[in-house]
PDB file of C-alpha atoms in Angstrom:
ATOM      1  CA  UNK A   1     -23.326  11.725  -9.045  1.00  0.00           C
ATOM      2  CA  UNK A   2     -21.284   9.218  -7.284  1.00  0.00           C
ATOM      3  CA  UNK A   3     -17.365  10.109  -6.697  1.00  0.00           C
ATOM      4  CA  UNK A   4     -15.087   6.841  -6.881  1.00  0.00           C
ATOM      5  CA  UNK A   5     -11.682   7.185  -5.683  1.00  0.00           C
ATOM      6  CA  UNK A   6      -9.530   5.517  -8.563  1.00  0.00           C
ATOM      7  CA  UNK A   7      -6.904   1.814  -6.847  1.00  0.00           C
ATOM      8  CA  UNK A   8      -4.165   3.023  -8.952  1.00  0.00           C
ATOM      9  CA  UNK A   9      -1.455   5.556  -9.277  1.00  0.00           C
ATOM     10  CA  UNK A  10       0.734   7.347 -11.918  1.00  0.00           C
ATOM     11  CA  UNK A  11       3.589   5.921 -10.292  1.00  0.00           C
ATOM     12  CA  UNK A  12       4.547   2.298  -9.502  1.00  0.00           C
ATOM     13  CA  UNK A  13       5.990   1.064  -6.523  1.00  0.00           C
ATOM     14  CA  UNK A  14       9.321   0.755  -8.212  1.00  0.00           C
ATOM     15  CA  UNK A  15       9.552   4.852  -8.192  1.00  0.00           C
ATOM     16  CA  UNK A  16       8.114   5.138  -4.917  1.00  0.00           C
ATOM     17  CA  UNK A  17      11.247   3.220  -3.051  1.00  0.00           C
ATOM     18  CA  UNK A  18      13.372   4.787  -5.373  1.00  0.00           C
ATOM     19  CA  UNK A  19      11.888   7.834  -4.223  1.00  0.00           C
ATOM     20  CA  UNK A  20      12.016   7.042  -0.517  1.00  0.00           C
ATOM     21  CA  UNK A  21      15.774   5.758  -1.275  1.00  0.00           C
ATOM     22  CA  UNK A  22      16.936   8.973  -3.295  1.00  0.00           C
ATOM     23  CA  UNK A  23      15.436  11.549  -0.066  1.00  0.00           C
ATOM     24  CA  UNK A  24      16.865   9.291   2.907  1.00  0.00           C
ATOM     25  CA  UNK A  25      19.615   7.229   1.713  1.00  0.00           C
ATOM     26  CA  UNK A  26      19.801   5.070   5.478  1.00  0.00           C
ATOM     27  CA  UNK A  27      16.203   4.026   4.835  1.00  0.00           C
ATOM     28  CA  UNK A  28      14.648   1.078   6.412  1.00  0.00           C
ATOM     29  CA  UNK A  29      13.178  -1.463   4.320  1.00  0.00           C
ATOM     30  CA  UNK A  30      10.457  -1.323   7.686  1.00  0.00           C
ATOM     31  CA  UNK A  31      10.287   2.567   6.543  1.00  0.00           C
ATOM     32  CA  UNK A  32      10.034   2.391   2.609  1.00  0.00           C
ATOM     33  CA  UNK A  33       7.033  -0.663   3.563  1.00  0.00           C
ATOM     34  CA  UNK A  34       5.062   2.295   5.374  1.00  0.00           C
ATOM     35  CA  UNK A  35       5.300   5.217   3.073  1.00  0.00           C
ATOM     36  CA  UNK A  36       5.431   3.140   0.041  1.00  0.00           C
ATOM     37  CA  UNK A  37       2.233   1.455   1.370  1.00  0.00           C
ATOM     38  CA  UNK A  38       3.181  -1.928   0.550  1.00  0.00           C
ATOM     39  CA  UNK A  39       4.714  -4.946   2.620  1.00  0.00           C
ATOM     40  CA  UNK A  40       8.288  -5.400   3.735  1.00  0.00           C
ATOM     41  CA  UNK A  41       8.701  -8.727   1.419  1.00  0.00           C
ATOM     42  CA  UNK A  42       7.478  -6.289  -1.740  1.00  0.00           C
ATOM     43  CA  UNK A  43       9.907  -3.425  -0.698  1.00  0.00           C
ATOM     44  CA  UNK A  44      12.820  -6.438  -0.467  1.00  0.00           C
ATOM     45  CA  UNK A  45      11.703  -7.974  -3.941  1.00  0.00           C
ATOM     46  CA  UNK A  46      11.582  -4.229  -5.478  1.00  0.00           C
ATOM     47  CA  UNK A  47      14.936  -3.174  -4.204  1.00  0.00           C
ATOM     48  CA  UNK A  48      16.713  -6.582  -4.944  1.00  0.00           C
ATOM     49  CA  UNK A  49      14.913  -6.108  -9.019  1.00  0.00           C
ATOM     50  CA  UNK A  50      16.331  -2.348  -8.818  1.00  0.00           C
ATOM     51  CA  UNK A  51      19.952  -3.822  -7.057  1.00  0.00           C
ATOM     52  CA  UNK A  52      19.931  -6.068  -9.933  1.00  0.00           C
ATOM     53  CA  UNK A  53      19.193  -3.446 -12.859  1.00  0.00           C
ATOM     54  CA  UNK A  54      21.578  -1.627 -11.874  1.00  0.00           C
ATOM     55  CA  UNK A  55      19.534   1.355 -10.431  1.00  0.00           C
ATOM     56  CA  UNK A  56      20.519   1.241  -6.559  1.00  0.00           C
ATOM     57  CA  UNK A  57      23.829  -0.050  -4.898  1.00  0.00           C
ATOM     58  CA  UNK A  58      23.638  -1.085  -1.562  1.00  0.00           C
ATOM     59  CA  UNK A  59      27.078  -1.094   1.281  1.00  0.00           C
ATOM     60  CA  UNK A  60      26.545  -2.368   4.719  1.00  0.00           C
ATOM     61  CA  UNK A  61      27.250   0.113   7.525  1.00  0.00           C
ATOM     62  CA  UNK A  62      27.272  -1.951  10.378  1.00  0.00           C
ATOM     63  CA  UNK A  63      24.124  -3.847  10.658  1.00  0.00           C
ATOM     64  CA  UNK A  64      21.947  -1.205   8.689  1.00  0.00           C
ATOM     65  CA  UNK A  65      22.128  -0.345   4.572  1.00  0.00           C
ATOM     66  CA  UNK A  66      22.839   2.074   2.921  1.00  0.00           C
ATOM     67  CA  UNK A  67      21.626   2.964  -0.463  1.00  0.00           C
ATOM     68  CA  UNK A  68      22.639   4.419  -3.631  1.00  0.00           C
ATOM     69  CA  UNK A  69      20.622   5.729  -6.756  1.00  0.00           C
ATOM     70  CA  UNK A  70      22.899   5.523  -9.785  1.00  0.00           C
ATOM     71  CA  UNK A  71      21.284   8.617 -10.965  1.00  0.00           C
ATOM     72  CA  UNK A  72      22.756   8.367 -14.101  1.00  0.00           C
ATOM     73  CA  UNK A  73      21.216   5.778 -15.801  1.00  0.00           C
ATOM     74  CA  UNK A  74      18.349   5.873 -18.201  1.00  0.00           C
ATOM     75  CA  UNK A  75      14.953   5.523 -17.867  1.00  0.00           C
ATOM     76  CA  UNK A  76      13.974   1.609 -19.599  1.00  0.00           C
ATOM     77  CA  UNK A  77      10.506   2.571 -21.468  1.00  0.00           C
ATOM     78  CA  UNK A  78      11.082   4.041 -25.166  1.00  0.00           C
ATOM     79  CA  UNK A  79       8.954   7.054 -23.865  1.00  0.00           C
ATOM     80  CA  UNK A  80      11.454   8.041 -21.336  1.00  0.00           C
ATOM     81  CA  UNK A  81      15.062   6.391 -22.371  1.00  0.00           C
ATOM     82  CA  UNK A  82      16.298  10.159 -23.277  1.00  0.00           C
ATOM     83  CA  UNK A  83      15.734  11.007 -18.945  1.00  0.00           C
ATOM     84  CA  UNK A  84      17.509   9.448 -16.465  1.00  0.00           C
ATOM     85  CA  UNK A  85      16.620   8.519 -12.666  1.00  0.00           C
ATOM     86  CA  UNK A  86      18.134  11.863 -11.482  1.00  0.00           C
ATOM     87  CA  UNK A  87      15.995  13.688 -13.684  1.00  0.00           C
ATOM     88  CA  UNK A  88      12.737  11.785 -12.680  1.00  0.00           C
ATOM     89  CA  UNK A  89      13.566  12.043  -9.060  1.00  0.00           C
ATOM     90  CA  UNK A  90      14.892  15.294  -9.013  1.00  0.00           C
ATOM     91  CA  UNK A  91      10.876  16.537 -10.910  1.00  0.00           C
ATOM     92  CA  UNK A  92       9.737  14.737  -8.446  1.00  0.00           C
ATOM     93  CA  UNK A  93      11.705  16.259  -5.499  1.00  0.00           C
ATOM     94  CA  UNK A  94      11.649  19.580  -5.863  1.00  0.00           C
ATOM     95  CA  UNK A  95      11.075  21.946  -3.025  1.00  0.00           C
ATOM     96  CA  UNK A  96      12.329  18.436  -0.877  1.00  0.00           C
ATOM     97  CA  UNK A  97      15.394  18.925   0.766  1.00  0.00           C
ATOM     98  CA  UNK A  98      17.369  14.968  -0.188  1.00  0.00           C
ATOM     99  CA  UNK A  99      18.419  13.851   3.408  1.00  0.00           C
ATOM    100  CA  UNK A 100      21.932  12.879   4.018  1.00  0.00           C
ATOM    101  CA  UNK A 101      23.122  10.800   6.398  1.00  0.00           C
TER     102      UNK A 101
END
């Protein structure tokens, strides 16, 4: 029997920055690109889609960025609009100390 590793994921990309954004707030768009596994032009679409839903602010420190999850808001699919962000990224944080900058 032949094993085939499966091209896709539970997750999208979308939770993966968030992800990346909610443990290490002073992220690099260079950074999220490498862990996320994606390019840097993806990571700046998916963060300007989430900037524009509402789910991340961003403030300018200098010449770097700093990000926000608004952690409160609800998830958008009828399956999940009773969790919010938090919740997801907290499940999927646990035993992962959030870095603070």
């Amino acid at each position: 029997m032949t094993s085939i590793s499966p091209t896709w994921t539970f997750l999208t990309n979308h939770t993966h920055t968030l992800l990346v954004i909610w443990r290490q707030p002073d992220v690099r768009v260079r950074d999220i690109a490498e862990q996320v596994g994606i390019t840097e032009r993806a990571v700046m679409r998916i963060i300007r889609e989430l900037t524009d839903a509402g789910f991340i602010s961003i403030t300018k420190q200098g010449r770097e960025n700093r990000y926000e999850v608004v952690s409160d808001l609800h998830l958008r699919h009828p399956l999940e609009r009773n969790r919010t962000v938090g919740q997801l990224l907290d499940v999927l944080s646990k035993g992962e100390p959030i870095v603070s900058g």
